[in-house]
């Protein structure tokens, strides 16, 4: 049977939003995020990050910088007994920058490409999985993939919440932050839904 997953946006959901996080020193975890991921890790849920990193297309930083930040993030999580099963990032932008990253790709959120890729590679049942993010683009990607949706009020979450009425669908839950989102997800999973 395919696995269930929790897909986490990165900036504004796991770590503080700083607009184009381009170095390890700028990485600040949202309070309780490591412990929240550790709690999810105690279940059968896979925890997967999916993040737009158009700073690469824009020439603000290289893929190597993003990879270094992700390595650092995983080390920090590991020191809290937490881990990620996979990290996916989209380096593209449809109209900004030059070179191979200027591309109207299928992975940039709000498109669901990263979710479909993870489902293929890691055998995940998207309809029984969750997406957590602070932007409408996270919710739209999750909705397009058939996932259950949690908006967090950290990062750009309050701005997104104010625009929820513009959406043709609604998130299943709005949480203060990742720890609260994780608690809600755990309740759903333990409750058998
Ligand atoms: Mg975000
Ligand atoms: Zn892309």
Tab-separated table of C-alpha atoms and ligand atoms in Angstrom:
chain	number	residue	atom	x	y	z
A	1	UNK	CA	0.000	0.000	0.000
A	2	UNK	CA	1.406	3.433	-0.878
A	3	UNK	CA	2.601	5.606	1.965
A	4	UNK	CA	1.097	8.798	3.257
A	5	UNK	CA	3.173	11.938	3.473
A	6	UNK	CA	3.224	15.383	4.970
A	7	UNK	CA	4.585	17.822	2.421
A	8	UNK	CA	6.055	20.861	4.092
A	9	UNK	CA	6.772	24.160	2.449
A	10	UNK	CA	10.154	25.444	3.657
A	11	UNK	CA	10.378	29.256	3.991
A	12	UNK	CA	7.781	30.682	6.354
A	13	UNK	CA	6.676	27.183	7.383
A	14	UNK	CA	9.764	25.416	8.808
A	15	UNK	CA	12.091	28.407	8.967
A	16	UNK	CA	11.522	32.127	9.272
A	17	UNK	CA	10.754	33.892	5.997
A	18	UNK	CA	13.636	36.209	5.079
A	19	UNK	CA	12.938	36.680	1.333
A	20	UNK	CA	15.464	34.663	-0.662
A	21	UNK	CA	17.328	32.772	2.017
A	22	UNK	CA	20.802	32.684	0.509
A	23	UNK	CA	23.095	31.585	3.322
A	24	UNK	CA	23.172	29.177	6.210
A	25	UNK	CA	23.546	32.038	8.741
A	26	UNK	CA	20.095	33.339	7.805
A	27	UNK	CA	18.418	30.020	8.590
A	28	UNK	CA	16.256	30.384	11.707
A	29	UNK	CA	13.808	27.668	12.612
A	30	UNK	CA	10.280	28.618	13.584
A	31	UNK	CA	9.889	27.872	17.290
A	32	UNK	CA	9.049	24.221	17.825
A	33	UNK	CA	9.465	23.219	14.168
A	34	UNK	CA	12.135	20.575	14.829
A	35	UNK	CA	10.070	18.925	17.576
A	36	UNK	CA	6.966	19.060	15.370
A	37	UNK	CA	8.788	17.178	12.613
A	38	UNK	CA	10.154	14.697	15.167
A	39	UNK	CA	6.570	13.946	16.270
A	40	UNK	CA	5.494	13.353	12.667
A	41	UNK	CA	8.509	11.040	12.294
A	42	UNK	CA	7.130	8.817	15.041
A	43	UNK	CA	4.269	7.809	12.737
A	44	UNK	CA	4.237	6.053	9.369
A	45	UNK	CA	3.973	9.434	7.642
A	46	UNK	CA	6.825	10.456	5.381
A	47	UNK	CA	7.937	14.050	5.862
A	48	UNK	CA	8.956	15.752	2.632
A	49	UNK	CA	9.947	19.354	1.929
A	50	UNK	CA	8.862	20.999	-1.323
A	51	UNK	CA	10.055	24.514	-1.942
A	52	UNK	CA	10.222	27.108	-4.726
A	53	UNK	CA	13.749	28.499	-4.962
A	54	UNK	CA	13.464	30.988	-7.807
A	55	UNK	CA	16.426	32.830	-6.259
A	56	UNK	CA	18.428	30.384	-8.391
A	57	UNK	CA	16.748	31.495	-11.638
A	58	UNK	CA	17.122	35.111	-10.573
A	59	UNK	CA	20.845	34.602	-10.032
A	60	UNK	CA	20.707	35.440	-6.310
A	61	UNK	CA	22.312	32.146	-5.314
A	62	UNK	CA	23.388	28.833	-6.825
A	63	UNK	CA	21.881	25.365	-6.460
A	64	UNK	CA	24.943	24.516	-4.345
A	65	UNK	CA	23.923	27.178	-1.810
A	66	UNK	CA	20.413	25.724	-1.621
A	67	UNK	CA	21.854	22.229	-1.171
A	68	UNK	CA	24.151	23.508	1.581
A	69	UNK	CA	21.208	25.112	3.386
A	70	UNK	CA	19.315	21.821	3.102
A	71	UNK	CA	22.248	19.849	4.488
A	72	UNK	CA	22.424	22.283	7.389
A	73	UNK	CA	18.669	21.998	7.927
A	74	UNK	CA	18.888	18.206	8.012
A	75	UNK	CA	21.790	18.326	10.497
A	76	UNK	CA	19.860	20.619	12.761
A	77	UNK	CA	16.782	18.387	12.544
A	78	UNK	CA	18.870	15.320	13.226
A	79	UNK	CA	20.195	16.899	16.429
A	80	UNK	CA	16.539	17.120	17.523
A	81	UNK	CA	15.745	13.530	16.579
A	82	UNK	CA	13.905	14.606	13.437
A	83	UNK	CA	14.478	13.830	9.788
A	84	UNK	CA	13.169	14.491	6.297
A	85	UNK	CA	12.520	11.640	3.865
A	86	UNK	CA	13.188	13.894	0.880
A	87	UNK	CA	13.600	17.503	-0.192
A	88	UNK	CA	12.394	18.795	-3.533
A	89	UNK	CA	13.052	22.285	-4.823
A	90	UNK	CA	12.129	24.159	-7.975
A	91	UNK	CA	14.995	26.397	-9.205
A	92	UNK	CA	12.975	27.881	-12.065
A	93	UNK	CA	11.129	31.066	-12.858
A	94	UNK	CA	8.899	31.457	-15.928
A	95	UNK	CA	10.013	34.997	-16.825
A	96	UNK	CA	12.921	36.103	-14.599
A	97	UNK	CA	16.629	35.442	-15.008
A	98	UNK	CA	18.637	33.893	-17.774
A	99	UNK	CA	19.906	30.491	-18.766
A	100	UNK	CA	18.394	27.093	-18.173
A	101	UNK	CA	16.465	28.105	-15.056
A	102	UNK	CA	14.290	30.567	-16.923
A	103	UNK	CA	11.611	28.068	-17.699
A	104	UNK	CA	7.858	27.665	-17.484
A	105	UNK	CA	8.279	24.386	-15.617
A	106	UNK	CA	5.785	22.023	-14.054
A	107	UNK	CA	7.427	22.015	-10.636
A	108	UNK	CA	7.061	25.636	-9.530
A	109	UNK	CA	4.182	25.976	-7.069
A	110	UNK	CA	1.230	26.580	-7.540
A	111	UNK	CA	1.784	23.700	-9.967
A	112	UNK	CA	1.793	20.260	-8.357
A	113	UNK	CA	4.854	18.874	-10.199
A	114	UNK	CA	6.995	18.330	-7.101
A	115	UNK	CA	4.145	16.474	-5.398
A	116	UNK	CA	3.632	14.227	-8.423
A	117	UNK	CA	7.371	13.582	-8.644
A	118	UNK	CA	7.506	12.594	-4.967
A	119	UNK	CA	4.455	10.373	-5.387
A	120	UNK	CA	6.169	8.538	-8.249
A	121	UNK	CA	9.590	8.271	-6.643
A	122	UNK	CA	8.498	7.453	-3.101
A	123	UNK	CA	5.193	5.655	-3.763
A	124	UNK	CA	2.960	8.116	-1.979
A	125	UNK	CA	-0.808	8.225	-2.019
A	126	UNK	CA	-1.415	11.949	-2.522
A	127	UNK	CA	-5.118	11.738	-1.665
A	128	UNK	CA	-4.222	10.501	1.822
A	129	UNK	CA	-1.407	13.018	2.262
A	130	UNK	CA	-1.159	16.521	3.654
A	131	UNK	CA	0.335	19.790	2.463
A	132	UNK	CA	1.369	22.468	4.957
A	133	UNK	CA	2.349	25.945	3.800
A	134	UNK	CA	2.101	29.686	4.357
A	135	UNK	CA	1.087	30.776	0.839
A	136	UNK	CA	-1.894	30.258	-1.423
A	137	UNK	CA	0.532	28.740	-3.962
A	138	UNK	CA	1.241	25.920	-1.487
A	139	UNK	CA	-2.470	25.292	-1.049
A	140	UNK	CA	-3.118	25.440	-4.801
A	141	UNK	CA	-0.383	22.885	-5.500
A	142	UNK	CA	-1.761	20.614	-2.786
A	143	UNK	CA	-5.312	21.037	-4.026
A	144	UNK	CA	-4.279	20.206	-7.607
A	145	UNK	CA	-2.644	17.019	-6.294
A	146	UNK	CA	-5.685	16.055	-4.204
A	147	UNK	CA	-3.976	16.448	-0.819
A	148	UNK	CA	-5.456	17.700	2.420
A	149	UNK	CA	-4.425	21.258	3.126
A	150	UNK	CA	-3.183	23.154	6.156
A	151	UNK	CA	-2.377	26.859	6.071
A	152	UNK	CA	0.005	28.135	8.755
A	153	UNK	CA	-0.114	31.734	9.961
A	154	UNK	CA	3.681	32.061	10.122
A	155	UNK	CA	5.639	33.589	7.225
A	156	UNK	CA	3.142	35.030	4.731
A	157	UNK	CA	0.327	33.023	6.306
A	158	UNK	CA	-1.712	35.929	7.607
A	159	UNK	CA	-1.687	37.610	4.200
A	160	UNK	CA	-2.722	34.306	2.646
A	161	UNK	CA	-5.508	33.842	5.191
A	162	UNK	CA	-6.912	37.264	4.255
A	163	UNK	CA	-7.132	36.088	0.619
A	164	UNK	CA	-8.724	32.694	1.256
A	165	UNK	CA	-12.090	33.951	0.028
A	166	UNK	CA	-10.578	34.303	-3.469
A	167	UNK	CA	-9.966	30.567	-3.664
A	168	UNK	CA	-12.424	28.106	-5.220
A	169	UNK	CA	-11.576	25.721	-2.345
A	170	UNK	CA	-10.584	26.125	1.300
A	171	UNK	CA	-7.847	24.616	3.450
A	172	UNK	CA	-8.952	21.808	5.748
A	173	UNK	CA	-7.337	23.576	8.675
A	174	UNK	CA	-5.654	26.879	9.527
A	175	UNK	CA	-2.957	26.540	12.198
A	176	UNK	CA	-0.955	29.085	14.142
A	177	UNK	CA	2.291	27.418	13.149
A	178	UNK	CA	3.908	24.113	12.203
A	179	UNK	CA	3.643	22.618	15.715
A	180	UNK	CA	-0.116	23.205	15.700
A	181	UNK	CA	-0.430	21.944	12.121
A	182	UNK	CA	1.431	18.773	13.112
A	183	UNK	CA	-0.858	18.206	16.095
A	184	UNK	CA	-3.909	18.513	13.838
A	185	UNK	CA	-2.435	16.120	11.272
A	186	UNK	CA	-1.582	13.601	14.000
A	187	UNK	CA	-5.168	13.782	15.270
A	188	UNK	CA	-6.486	13.074	11.772
A	189	UNK	CA	-4.141	10.143	11.292
A	190	UNK	CA	-4.733	8.647	14.755
A	191	UNK	CA	-8.468	9.157	14.335
A	192	UNK	CA	-8.277	6.983	11.223
A	193	UNK	CA	-9.023	9.648	8.620
B	1	LIG	MG1	6.567	29.664	2.254
B	2	LIG	ZN1	10.491	24.230	-11.632
